[in-house]
Coordinates of C-alpha atoms in Angstrom, one line a residue:
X472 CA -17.8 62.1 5.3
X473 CA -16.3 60.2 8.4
X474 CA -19.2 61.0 10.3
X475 CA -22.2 60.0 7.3
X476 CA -20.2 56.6 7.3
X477 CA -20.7 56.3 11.1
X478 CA -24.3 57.4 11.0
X479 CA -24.8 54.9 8.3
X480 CA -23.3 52.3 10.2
X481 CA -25.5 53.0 13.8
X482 CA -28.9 53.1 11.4
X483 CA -27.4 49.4 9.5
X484 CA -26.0 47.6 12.7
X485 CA -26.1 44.3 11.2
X486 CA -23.9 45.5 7.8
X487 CA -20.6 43.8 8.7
X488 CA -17.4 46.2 9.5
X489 CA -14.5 46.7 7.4
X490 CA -11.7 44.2 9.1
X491 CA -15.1 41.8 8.8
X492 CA -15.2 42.1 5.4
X493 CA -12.1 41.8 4.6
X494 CA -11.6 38.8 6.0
X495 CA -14.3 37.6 3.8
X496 CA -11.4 38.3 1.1
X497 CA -8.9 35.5 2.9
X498 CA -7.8 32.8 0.9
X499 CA -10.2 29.5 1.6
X500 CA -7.9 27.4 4.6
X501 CA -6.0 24.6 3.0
X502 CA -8.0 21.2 3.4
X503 CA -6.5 18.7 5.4
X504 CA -5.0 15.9 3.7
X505 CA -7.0 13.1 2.4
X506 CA -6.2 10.0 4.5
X507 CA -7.7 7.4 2.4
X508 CA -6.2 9.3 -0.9
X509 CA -2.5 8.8 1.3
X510 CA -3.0 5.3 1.7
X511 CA -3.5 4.4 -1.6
X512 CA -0.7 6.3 -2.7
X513 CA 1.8 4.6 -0.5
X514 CA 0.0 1.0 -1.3
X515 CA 1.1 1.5 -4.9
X516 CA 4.1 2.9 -4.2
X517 CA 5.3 -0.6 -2.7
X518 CA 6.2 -1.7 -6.2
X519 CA 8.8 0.7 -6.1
X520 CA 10.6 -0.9 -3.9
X521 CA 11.4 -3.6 -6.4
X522 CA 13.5 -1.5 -8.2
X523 CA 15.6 0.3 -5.6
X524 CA 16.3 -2.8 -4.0
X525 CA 17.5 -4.1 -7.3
X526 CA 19.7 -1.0 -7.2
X527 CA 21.3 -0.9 -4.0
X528 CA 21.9 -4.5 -3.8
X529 CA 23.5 -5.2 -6.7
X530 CA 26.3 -2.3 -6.2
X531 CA 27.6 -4.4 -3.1
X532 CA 26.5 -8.0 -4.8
X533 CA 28.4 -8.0 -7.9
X534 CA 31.9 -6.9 -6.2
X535 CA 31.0 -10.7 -4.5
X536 CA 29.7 -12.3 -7.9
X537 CA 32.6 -11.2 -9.6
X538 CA 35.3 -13.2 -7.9
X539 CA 32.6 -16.1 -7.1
X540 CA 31.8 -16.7 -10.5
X541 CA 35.2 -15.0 -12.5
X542 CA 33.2 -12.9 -14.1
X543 CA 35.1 -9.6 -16.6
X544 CA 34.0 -6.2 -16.3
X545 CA 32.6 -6.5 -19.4
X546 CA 30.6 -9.3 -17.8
X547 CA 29.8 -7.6 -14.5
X548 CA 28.7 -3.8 -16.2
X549 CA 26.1 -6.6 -18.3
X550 CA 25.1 -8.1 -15.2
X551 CA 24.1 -4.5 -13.4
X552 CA 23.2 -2.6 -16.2
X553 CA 21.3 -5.0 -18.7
X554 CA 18.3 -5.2 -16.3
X555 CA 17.4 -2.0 -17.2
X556 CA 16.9 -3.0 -20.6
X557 CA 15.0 -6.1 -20.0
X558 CA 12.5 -3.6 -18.2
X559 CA 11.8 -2.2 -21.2
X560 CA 9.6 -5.3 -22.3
X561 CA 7.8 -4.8 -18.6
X562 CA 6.9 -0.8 -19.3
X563 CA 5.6 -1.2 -22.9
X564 CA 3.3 -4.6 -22.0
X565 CA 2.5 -3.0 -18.9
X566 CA 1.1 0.3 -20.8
X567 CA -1.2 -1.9 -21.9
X568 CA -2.0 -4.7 -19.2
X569 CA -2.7 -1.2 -17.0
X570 CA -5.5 -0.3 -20.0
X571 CA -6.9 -3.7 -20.6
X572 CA -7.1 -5.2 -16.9
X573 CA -6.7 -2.0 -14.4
X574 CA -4.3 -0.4 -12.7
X575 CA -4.8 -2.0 -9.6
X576 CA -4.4 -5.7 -11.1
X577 CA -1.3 -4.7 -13.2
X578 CA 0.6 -4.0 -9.9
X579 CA -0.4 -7.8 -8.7
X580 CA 1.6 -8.8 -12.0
X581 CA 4.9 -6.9 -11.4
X582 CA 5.1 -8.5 -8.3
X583 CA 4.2 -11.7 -9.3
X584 CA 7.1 -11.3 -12.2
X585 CA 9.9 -9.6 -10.2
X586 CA 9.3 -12.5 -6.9
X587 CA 9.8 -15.1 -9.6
X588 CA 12.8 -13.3 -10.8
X589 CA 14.1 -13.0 -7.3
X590 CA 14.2 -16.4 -6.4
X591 CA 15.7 -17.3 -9.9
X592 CA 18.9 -14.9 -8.8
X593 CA 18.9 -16.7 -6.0
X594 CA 19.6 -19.9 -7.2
X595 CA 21.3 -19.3 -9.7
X596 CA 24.6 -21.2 -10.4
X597 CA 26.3 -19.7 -13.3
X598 CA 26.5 -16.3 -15.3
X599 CA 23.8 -17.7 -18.0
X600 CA 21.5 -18.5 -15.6
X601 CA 21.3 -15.7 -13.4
X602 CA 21.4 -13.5 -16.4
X603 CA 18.1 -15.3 -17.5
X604 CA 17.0 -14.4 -13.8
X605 CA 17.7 -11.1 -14.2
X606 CA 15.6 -10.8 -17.6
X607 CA 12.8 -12.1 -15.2
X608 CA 13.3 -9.5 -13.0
X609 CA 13.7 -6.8 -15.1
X610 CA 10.3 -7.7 -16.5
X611 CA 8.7 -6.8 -13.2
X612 CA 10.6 -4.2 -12.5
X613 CA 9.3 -2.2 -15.7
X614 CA 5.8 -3.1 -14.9
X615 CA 6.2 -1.4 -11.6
X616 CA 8.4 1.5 -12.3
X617 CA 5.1 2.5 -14.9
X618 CA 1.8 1.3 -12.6
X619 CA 2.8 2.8 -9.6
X620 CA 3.3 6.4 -10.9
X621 CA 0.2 6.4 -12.9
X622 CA -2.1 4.7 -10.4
X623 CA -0.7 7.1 -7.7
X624 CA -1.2 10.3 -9.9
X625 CA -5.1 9.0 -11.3
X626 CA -6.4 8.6 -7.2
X627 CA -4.6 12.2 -6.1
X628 CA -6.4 15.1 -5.6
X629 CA -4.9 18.4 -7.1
X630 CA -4.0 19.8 -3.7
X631 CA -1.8 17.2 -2.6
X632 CA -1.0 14.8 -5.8
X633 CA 1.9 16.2 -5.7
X634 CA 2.9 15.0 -2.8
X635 CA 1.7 11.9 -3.4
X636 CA 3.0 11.3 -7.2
X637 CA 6.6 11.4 -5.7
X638 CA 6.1 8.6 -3.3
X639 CA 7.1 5.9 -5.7
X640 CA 10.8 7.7 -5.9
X641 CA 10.6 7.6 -2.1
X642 CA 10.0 4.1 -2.1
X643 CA 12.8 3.5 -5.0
X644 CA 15.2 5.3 -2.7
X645 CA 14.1 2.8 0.5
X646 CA 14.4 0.2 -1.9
X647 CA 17.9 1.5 -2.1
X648 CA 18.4 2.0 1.3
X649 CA 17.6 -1.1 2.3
X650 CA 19.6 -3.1 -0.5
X651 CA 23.0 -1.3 0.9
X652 CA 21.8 -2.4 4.2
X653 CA 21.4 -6.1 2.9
X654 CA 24.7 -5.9 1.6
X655 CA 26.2 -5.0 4.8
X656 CA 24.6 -7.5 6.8
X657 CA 25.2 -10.5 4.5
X658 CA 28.8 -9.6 3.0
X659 CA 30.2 -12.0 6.4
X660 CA 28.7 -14.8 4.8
X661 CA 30.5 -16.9 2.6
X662 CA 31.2 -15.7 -1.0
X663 CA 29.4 -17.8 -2.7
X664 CA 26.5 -18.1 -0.4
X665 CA 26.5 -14.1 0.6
X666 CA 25.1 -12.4 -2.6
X667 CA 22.7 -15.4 -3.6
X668 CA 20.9 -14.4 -0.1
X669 CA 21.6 -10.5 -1.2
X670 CA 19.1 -11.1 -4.2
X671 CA 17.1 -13.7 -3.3
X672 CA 15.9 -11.8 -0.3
X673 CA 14.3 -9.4 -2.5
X674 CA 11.4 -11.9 -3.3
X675 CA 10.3 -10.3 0.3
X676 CA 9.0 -7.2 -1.0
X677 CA 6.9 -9.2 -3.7
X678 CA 5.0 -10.5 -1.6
X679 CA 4.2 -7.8 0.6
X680 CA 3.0 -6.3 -2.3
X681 CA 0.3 -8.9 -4.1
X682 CA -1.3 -8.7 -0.1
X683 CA -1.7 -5.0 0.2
X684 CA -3.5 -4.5 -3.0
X685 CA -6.4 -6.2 -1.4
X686 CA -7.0 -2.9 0.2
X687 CA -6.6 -1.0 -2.5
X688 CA -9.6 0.6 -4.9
X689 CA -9.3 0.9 -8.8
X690 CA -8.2 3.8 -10.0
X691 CA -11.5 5.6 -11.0
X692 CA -10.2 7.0 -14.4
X693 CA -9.9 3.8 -15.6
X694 CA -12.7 2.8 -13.9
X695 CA -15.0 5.6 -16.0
X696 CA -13.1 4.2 -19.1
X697 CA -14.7 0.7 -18.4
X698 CA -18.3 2.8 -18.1
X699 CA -18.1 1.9 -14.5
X700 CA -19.7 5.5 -13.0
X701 CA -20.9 4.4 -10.1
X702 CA -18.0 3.0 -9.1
X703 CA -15.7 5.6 -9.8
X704 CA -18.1 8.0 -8.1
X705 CA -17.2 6.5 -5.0
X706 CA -14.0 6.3 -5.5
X707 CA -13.7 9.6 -6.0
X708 CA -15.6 10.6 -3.2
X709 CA -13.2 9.0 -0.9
X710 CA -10.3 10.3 -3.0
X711 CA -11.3 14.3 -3.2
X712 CA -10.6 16.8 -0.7
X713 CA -14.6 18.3 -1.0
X714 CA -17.5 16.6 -2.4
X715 CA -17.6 19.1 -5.2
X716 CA -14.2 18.3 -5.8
X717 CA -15.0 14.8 -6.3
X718 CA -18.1 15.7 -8.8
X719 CA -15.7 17.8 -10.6
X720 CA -12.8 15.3 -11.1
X721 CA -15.7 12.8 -12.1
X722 CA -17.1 15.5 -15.0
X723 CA -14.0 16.6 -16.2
X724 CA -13.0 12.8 -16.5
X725 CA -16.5 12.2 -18.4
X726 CA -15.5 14.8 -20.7
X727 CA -12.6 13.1 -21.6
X728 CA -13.2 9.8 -21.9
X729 CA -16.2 11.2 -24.2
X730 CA -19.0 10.2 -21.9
X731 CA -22.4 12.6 -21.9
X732 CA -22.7 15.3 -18.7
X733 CA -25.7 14.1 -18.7
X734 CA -25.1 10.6 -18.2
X735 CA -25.0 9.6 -14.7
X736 CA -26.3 5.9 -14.4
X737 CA -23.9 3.8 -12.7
X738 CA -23.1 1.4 -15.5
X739 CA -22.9 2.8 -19.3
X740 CA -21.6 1.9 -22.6
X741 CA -18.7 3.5 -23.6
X742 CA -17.1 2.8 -27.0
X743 CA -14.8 0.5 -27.0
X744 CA -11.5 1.5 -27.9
X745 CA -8.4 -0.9 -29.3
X746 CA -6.2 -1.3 -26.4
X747 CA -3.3 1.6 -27.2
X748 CA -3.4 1.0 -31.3
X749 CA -4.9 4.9 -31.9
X750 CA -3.0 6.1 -29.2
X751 CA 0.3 5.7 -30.6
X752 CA -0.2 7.3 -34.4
X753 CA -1.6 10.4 -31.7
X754 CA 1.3 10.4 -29.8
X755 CA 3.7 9.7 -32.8
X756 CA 2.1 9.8 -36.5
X757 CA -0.6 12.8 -35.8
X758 CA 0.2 14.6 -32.4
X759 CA -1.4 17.9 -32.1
X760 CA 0.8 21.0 -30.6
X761 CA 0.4 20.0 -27.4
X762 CA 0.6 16.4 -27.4
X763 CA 4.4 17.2 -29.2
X764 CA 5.3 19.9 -26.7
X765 CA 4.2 17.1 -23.7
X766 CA 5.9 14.2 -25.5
X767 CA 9.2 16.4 -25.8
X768 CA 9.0 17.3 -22.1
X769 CA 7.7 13.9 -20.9
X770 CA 10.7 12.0 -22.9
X771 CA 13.2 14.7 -22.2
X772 CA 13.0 14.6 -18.1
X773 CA 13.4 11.2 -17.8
X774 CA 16.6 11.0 -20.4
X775 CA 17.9 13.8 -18.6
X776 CA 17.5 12.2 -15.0
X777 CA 19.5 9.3 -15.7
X778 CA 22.0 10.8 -18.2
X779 CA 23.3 13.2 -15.4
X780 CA 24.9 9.9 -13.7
X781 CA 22.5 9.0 -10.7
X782 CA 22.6 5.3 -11.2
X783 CA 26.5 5.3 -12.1
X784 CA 27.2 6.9 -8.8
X785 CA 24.4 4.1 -6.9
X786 CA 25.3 1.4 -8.9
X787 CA 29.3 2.0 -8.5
X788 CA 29.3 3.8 -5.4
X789 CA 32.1 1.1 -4.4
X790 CA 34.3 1.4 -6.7
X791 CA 34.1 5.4 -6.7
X792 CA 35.0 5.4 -2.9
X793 CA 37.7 3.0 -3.6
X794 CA 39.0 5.3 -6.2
X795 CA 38.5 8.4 -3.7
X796 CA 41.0 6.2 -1.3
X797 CA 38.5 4.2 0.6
X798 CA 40.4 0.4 0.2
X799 CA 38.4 -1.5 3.5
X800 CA 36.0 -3.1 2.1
X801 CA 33.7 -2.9 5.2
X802 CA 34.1 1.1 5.0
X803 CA 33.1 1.1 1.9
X804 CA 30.1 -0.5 2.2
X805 CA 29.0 1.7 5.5
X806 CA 29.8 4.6 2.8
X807 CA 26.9 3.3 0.6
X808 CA 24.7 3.1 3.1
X809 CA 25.4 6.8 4.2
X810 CA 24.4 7.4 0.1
X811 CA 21.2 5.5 0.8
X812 CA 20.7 7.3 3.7
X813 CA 20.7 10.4 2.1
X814 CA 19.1 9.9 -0.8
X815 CA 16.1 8.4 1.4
X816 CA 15.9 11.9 3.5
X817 CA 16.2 14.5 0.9
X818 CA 13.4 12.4 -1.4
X819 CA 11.5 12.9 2.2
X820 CA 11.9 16.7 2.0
X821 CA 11.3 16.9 -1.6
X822 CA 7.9 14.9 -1.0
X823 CA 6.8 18.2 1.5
X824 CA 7.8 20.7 -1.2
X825 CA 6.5 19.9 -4.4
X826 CA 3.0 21.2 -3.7
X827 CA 3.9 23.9 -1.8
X828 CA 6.7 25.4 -4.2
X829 CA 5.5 23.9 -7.3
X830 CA 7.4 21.8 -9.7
X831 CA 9.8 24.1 -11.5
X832 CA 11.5 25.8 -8.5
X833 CA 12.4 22.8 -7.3
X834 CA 14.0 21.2 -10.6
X835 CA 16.3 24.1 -11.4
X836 CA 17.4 24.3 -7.8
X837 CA 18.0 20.5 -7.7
X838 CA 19.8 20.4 -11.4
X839 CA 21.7 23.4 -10.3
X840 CA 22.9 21.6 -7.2
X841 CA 23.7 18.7 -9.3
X842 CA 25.9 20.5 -12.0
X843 CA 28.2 22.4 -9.2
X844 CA 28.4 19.1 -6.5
X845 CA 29.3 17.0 -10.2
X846 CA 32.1 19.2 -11.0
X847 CA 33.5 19.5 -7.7
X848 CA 33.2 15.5 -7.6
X849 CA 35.1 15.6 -10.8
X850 CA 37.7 18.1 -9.7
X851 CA 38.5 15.9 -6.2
X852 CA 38.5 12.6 -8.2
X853 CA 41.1 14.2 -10.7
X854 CA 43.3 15.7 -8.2
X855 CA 43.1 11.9 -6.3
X856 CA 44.1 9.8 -9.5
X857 CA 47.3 12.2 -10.7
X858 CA 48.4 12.1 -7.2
X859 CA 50.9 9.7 -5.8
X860 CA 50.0 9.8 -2.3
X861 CA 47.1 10.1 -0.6
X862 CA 45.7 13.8 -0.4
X863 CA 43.3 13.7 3.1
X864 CA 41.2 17.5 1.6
X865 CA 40.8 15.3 -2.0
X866 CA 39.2 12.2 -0.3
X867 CA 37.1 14.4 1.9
X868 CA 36.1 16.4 -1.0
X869 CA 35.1 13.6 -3.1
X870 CA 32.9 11.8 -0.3
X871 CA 31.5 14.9 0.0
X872 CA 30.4 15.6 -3.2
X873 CA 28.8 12.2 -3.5
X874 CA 26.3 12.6 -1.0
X875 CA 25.6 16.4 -2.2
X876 CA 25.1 14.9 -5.6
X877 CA 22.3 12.6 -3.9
X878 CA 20.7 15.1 -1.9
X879 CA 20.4 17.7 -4.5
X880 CA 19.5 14.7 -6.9
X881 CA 16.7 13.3 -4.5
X882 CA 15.4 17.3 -3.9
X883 CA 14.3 17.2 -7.1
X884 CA 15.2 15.6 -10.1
X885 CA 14.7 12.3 -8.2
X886 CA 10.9 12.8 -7.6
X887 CA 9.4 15.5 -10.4
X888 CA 10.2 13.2 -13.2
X889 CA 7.6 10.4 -11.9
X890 CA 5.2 13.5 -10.8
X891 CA 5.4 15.7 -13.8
X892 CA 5.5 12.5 -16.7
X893 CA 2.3 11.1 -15.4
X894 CA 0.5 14.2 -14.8
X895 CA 0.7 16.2 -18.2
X896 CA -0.4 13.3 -20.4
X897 CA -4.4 13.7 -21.3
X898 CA -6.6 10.3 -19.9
X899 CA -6.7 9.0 -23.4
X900 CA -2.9 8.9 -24.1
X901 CA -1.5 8.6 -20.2
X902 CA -0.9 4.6 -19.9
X903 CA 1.1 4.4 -23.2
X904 CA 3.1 8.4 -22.9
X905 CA 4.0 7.3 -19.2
X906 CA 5.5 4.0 -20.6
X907 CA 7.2 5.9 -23.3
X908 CA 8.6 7.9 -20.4
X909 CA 9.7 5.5 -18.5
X910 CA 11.3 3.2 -20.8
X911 CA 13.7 6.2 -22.2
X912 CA 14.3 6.6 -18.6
X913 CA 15.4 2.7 -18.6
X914 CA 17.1 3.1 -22.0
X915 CA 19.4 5.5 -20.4
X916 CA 19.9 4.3 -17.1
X917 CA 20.9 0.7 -19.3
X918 CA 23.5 2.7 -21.4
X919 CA 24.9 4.4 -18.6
X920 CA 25.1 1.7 -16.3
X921 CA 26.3 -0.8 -19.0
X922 CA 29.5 1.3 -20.2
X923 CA 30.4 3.3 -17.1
X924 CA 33.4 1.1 -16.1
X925 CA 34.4 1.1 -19.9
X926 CA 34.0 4.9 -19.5
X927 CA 36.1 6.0 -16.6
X928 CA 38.8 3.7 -17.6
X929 CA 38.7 5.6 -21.5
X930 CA 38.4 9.3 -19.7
X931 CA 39.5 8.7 -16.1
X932 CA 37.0 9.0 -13.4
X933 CA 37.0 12.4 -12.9
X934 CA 36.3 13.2 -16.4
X935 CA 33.2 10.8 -16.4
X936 CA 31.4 13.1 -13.6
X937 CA 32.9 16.5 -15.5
X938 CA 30.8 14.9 -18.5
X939 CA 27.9 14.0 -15.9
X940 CA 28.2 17.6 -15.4
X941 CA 28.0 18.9 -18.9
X942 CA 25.1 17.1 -19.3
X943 CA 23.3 18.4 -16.1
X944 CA 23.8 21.8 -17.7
X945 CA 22.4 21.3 -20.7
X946 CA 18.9 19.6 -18.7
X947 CA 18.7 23.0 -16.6
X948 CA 18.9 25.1 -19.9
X949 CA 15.9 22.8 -21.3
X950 CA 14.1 22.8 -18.0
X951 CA 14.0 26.4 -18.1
X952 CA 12.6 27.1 -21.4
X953 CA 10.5 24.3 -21.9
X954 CA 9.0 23.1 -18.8
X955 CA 5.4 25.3 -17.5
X956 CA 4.2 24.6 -14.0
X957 CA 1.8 22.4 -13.1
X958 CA 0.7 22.7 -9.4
X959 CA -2.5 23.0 -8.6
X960 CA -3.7 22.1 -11.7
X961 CA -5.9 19.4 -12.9
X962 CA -5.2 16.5 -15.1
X963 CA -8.1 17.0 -17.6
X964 CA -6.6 20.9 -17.5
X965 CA -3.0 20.2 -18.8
X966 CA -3.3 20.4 -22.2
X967 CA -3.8 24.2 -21.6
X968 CA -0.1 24.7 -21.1
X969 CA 1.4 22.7 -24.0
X970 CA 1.6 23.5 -27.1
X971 CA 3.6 26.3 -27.3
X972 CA 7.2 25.1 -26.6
X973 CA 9.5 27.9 -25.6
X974 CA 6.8 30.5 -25.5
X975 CA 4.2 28.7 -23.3
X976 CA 4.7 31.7 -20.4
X977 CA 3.1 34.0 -22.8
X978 CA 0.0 31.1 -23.4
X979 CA -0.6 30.8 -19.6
X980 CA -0.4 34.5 -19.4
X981 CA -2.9 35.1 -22.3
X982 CA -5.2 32.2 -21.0
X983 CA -4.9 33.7 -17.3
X984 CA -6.5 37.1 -19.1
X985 CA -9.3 35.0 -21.0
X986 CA -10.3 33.7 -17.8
X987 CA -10.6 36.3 -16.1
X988 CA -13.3 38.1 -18.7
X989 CA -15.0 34.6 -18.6
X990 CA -15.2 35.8 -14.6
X991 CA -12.3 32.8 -13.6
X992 CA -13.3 29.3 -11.9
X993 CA -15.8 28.7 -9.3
X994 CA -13.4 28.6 -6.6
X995 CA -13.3 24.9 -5.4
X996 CA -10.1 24.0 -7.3
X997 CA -7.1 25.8 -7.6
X998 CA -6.8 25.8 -11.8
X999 CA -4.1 28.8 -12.1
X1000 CA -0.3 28.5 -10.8
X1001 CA 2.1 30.9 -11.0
X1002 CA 4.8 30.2 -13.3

C-alpha cells in the first residue's frame, strides 16, 4: 500500500504532499487591524470624556462646594447625582437627533451642550444656579454617553468592533482619571475659586471634540438609511478588513434597511420612515421574540452595571477612604487618583480581550470579581466602624478592596455593557433600544448616586457594599442564563441568537447544525462563536 502511494506520488510530482495539504486546512491569518476603522472609533469616543470628567471631578469638587456654598447632604447627593437624571432628556432626544441628522452631527451637539453647561458651573454663584448648570450639562452628557457607542459600533468591522465598541468606557474612565487629577491640582486654590476652575475646566474637552469630527466620516448605516449608497460604499471600504467584507456589510445592511440587492446606484429612494414613531410600538407594543429577549438583555446590563455600586464608590471615593481611616485630605485625594488610575488600566486590558475571549467570559469573571472584592469591602468597612481604634489590616483591607472592585469592574462590566447594548439591536430599532439602554443605565446611576449618603447612614457603610454585593450576584445569575455570545458575529446576524431567553444555547446549537447542511458561510466573516 505504502509503496502504490509512493509510486503514485513519483508518476504525479506536482500533486501537493500531505504536511502541504494540511496546511491548506489552517485557519485564514487574522487581518491586521483597520487603521482608519481605529481612528474613527477613538474620534467618537472623545465624547466620552464628558462624562467621566463630570464623574471624577465632582467626587473631589462638592467636598469644596459644600462648605463654600453651606450646602446639606441632602443638597450635595442632588448636586452629584441629579445630573444623571437630567441626561435622560439628552439620550432620548439624542435617539433621535442621531436618526434625523447623523451620527456624526449628533456628537457636534453634545459637545456643543455639555461646553455651555461647563462654563455655566463655572460661574455659577449659588446652589440654583449651578443646579441649572448642571441640567445643561447633563443634557450633553446623555447625548454623548448614546452617539458615541452607536457610531463606534456602526463603522467597526466584526473582527475587531469589539475592541473598538469599548473605547467610549476607556475614554469615560480618562475622563475620570483626569477629573481626580483636576482635583488634585486645584484643591490649593482658594475655596471658593478652586472647584469653579474644577468644573469650568471641563468646557476643554468640548471643544476638542466639535474639531475632530471634521475628520470624521458618517457612519455608513445611517448613511444607506438616507439612500446614500455610494457614500456608504466608501465608507465601508475604508472601514472593512477585505473588500468582500465591505460588500458584505453593505448587502447585509441593504437587506435591512429594505433596499433591493439589486440596487446599487449611488443615490436611491428609500421610504421614508417617521423618525422613531414605529420603532417604539416594535420595541414595546409589538416586539417579536427576539426583539423581547434583546430588550431584556439590553435594559438588564446596564441596570445591573450601575446597581452593583460603581458610581457610589467614584463619586464618594472620599468619603469611603475617610471612613476606612484616611482623615488628610490631601491623601485622600492622591487615593482617588490611584482609583482613576486603575480603573483607566484594567478598561485598557479589557479593550485587548473582548474580541479575543469573547463577551461572556469576560462578564462573569468581572461580576464574579466584583461580588467577592464587594463583600470583602463590606466586611473591612464593618470591622472599621464598630471599632474604637484604628485597626492598620481593616484600613488596608478596605483600600484594597476598592481598587479590586475597579479593576474587576473595568475588566468587564465597565466596557461590555456599551459593546453588547449597541451591537444586538437590528439597524431599524438600534438608535432608540441604545437610548433605552442607556437612560436605564442613567436612571440607576441617578438613584444610586442621589441616596447613597442617605443609605450608608440608614445601614452603615459596610452594609451598603454587602447590598452592592447582593445585587452583583443576582447580575452573574442573569448573565449566565440569559446572555448568548456575540463575537464575531455581525450586526445584521444578531437576531439569530434572541429569542429564546434561557434556552438560546440550544438555538445556536440547532442553527450551527442548519448551517452546516446549508454547507456553512463562505468563509470571509467569522458568523459562528462559541458559546
Amino acid at each position: 500500500m505504502s509503496a502504490g502511494l509512493n509510486s503514485e506520488r513519483d508518476v504525479n510530482p506536482s500533486q501537493p504532499t500531505t504536511d502541504k495539504t494540511l496546511a491548506d486546512f489552517d485557519p485564514v491569518k487574522k487581518p491586521k487591524r483597520n487603521k482608519f476603522a481605529f481612528a474613527c472609533a477613538i474620534l467618537a469616543s472623545v465624547a466620552s470624556i464628558l462624562l467621566g470628567y463630570d464623574i471624577g471631578v465632582m467626587s473631589g469638587a462638592k467636598d469644596y462646594i459644600k462648605i463654600d456654598l453651606k450646602l446639606s447632604d441632602t443638597q450635595v447627593g442632588l448636586l452629584v447625582g441629579t445630573i444623571n437624571w437630567y441626561s435622560l432628556v439628552g439620550s432620548a432626544v439624542a435617539g433621535v437627533t442621531s436618526d434625523w441628522i447623523g451620527r456624526r452631527y449628533t456628537i457636534v451637539v453634545a459637545g456643543a451642550i455639555f461646553f455651555a453647561g461647563a462654563l455655566l458651573m463655572g460661574f455659577s454663584t449659588n446652589y440654583a444656579f449651578l443646579m441649572v448648570a448642571r441640567f445643561v450639562a447633563g443634557i450633553g452628557v446623555g447625548f454623548a454617553l448614546m452617539i458615541a457607542p452607536v457610531y463606534t459600533t456602526e463603522v467597526s468591522p466584526a473582527s475587531s468592533r469589539g475592541f473598538l465598541t469599548s473605547f467610549p468606557e476607556v475614554f469615560i474612565n480618562a475622563g475620570i482619571l483626569l477629573g481626580y487629577v483636576s482635583n488634585y491640582a486645584f484643591s490649593k486654590l482658594p475655596t471658593n475659586l478652586g472647584w469653579r476652575i474644577m468644573l469650568g475646566v471641563g468646557a476643554i474637552p468640548s471643544v476638542f471634540l466639535a474639531l475632530v469630527v471634521i475628520g470624521m466620516p458618517e457612519s455608513p448605516r445611517w448613511l444607506v438609511m438616507q439612500g446614500r449608497l455610494g457614500d456608504a460604499r466608501k465608507v465601508l471600504d475604508k472601514t472593512s478588513d477585505t473588500k468582500e467584507e465591505s460588500q458584505q456589510r453593505l448587502s447585509e445592511i441593504k437587506e435591512a434597511a429594505g433596499i433591493p440587492q439589486d440596487c446599487n446606484d449611488d443615490v436611491v429612494r428609500v421610504q421614508k420612515k417617521s423618525h422613531g414613531e414605529g420603532v417604539w410600538k416594535e420595541l414595546f407594543i409589538y416586539p417579536t421574540r427576539p426583539v423581547r429577549h434583546i430588550l431584556l438583555c439590553g435594559i438588564g446590563i446596564h441596570f445591573f452595571q450601575q446597581v452593583s455600586g460603581i458610581d457610589a464608590v467614584v463619586l464618594y471615593s472620599t468619603d469611603i477612604f475617610e471612613k476606612a481611616g484616611i482623615t488628610s485630605s490631601n491623601d485622600k485625594l492622591l487615593a482617588t487618583v490611584a482609583v482613576g488610575f486603575t480603573k483607566t488600566v484594567f478598561i485598557l486590558v479589557a479593550t485587548f480581550l473582548l474580541d479575543r475571549i469573547g463577551r461572556r467570559p469576560l462578564l462573569l469573571s468581572s461580576v464574579g470579581g466584583m461580588v467577592l472584592s464587594l463583600a470583602t469591602l463590606g466586611f473591612g468597612l464593618t470591622i472599621i466602624d464598630h471599632s474604637h481604634e484604628k485597626i492598620p489590616w481593616a484600613v488596608a483591607l478596605s483600600i484594597a478592596m476598592v481598587l479590586a472592585f475597579v479593576a474587576f469592574f473595568s475588566i468587564g462590566m465597565g466596557p461590555i455593557p456599551w459593546v453588547y447594548s449597541s451591537e444586538i439591536f437590528p439597524l431599524r430599532l438600534r438608535a432608540q433600544g441604545t437610548g433605552i439602554g442607556v437612560a436605564v443605565n442613567r436612571v440607576t446611576s441617578g438613584v444610586i448616586s442621589t441616596t447613597f449618603i442617605m443609605l450608608y447612614k440608614a445601614i452603615s457603610i459596610g452594609g451598603a457594599f454587602f447590598l452592592f454585593a447582593g445585587f452583583a450576584t443576582v447580575a452573574w445569575v442573569f448573565f449566565f442564563t440569559c446572555f448568548p455570545e456575540t463575537r464575531g458575529r455581525t450586526l445584521e446576524d444578531m437576531e439569530v441568537l434572541f429569542g429564546n431567553f434561557i434556552s438560546w444555547r440550544s438555538a445556536l446549537k440547532d442553527g450551527k447544525k442548519e448551517e452546516e447542511v446549508h454547507g456553512g458561510n463562505d468563509g470571509q466573516i467569522q458568523m459562528g462563536t462559541k458559546a
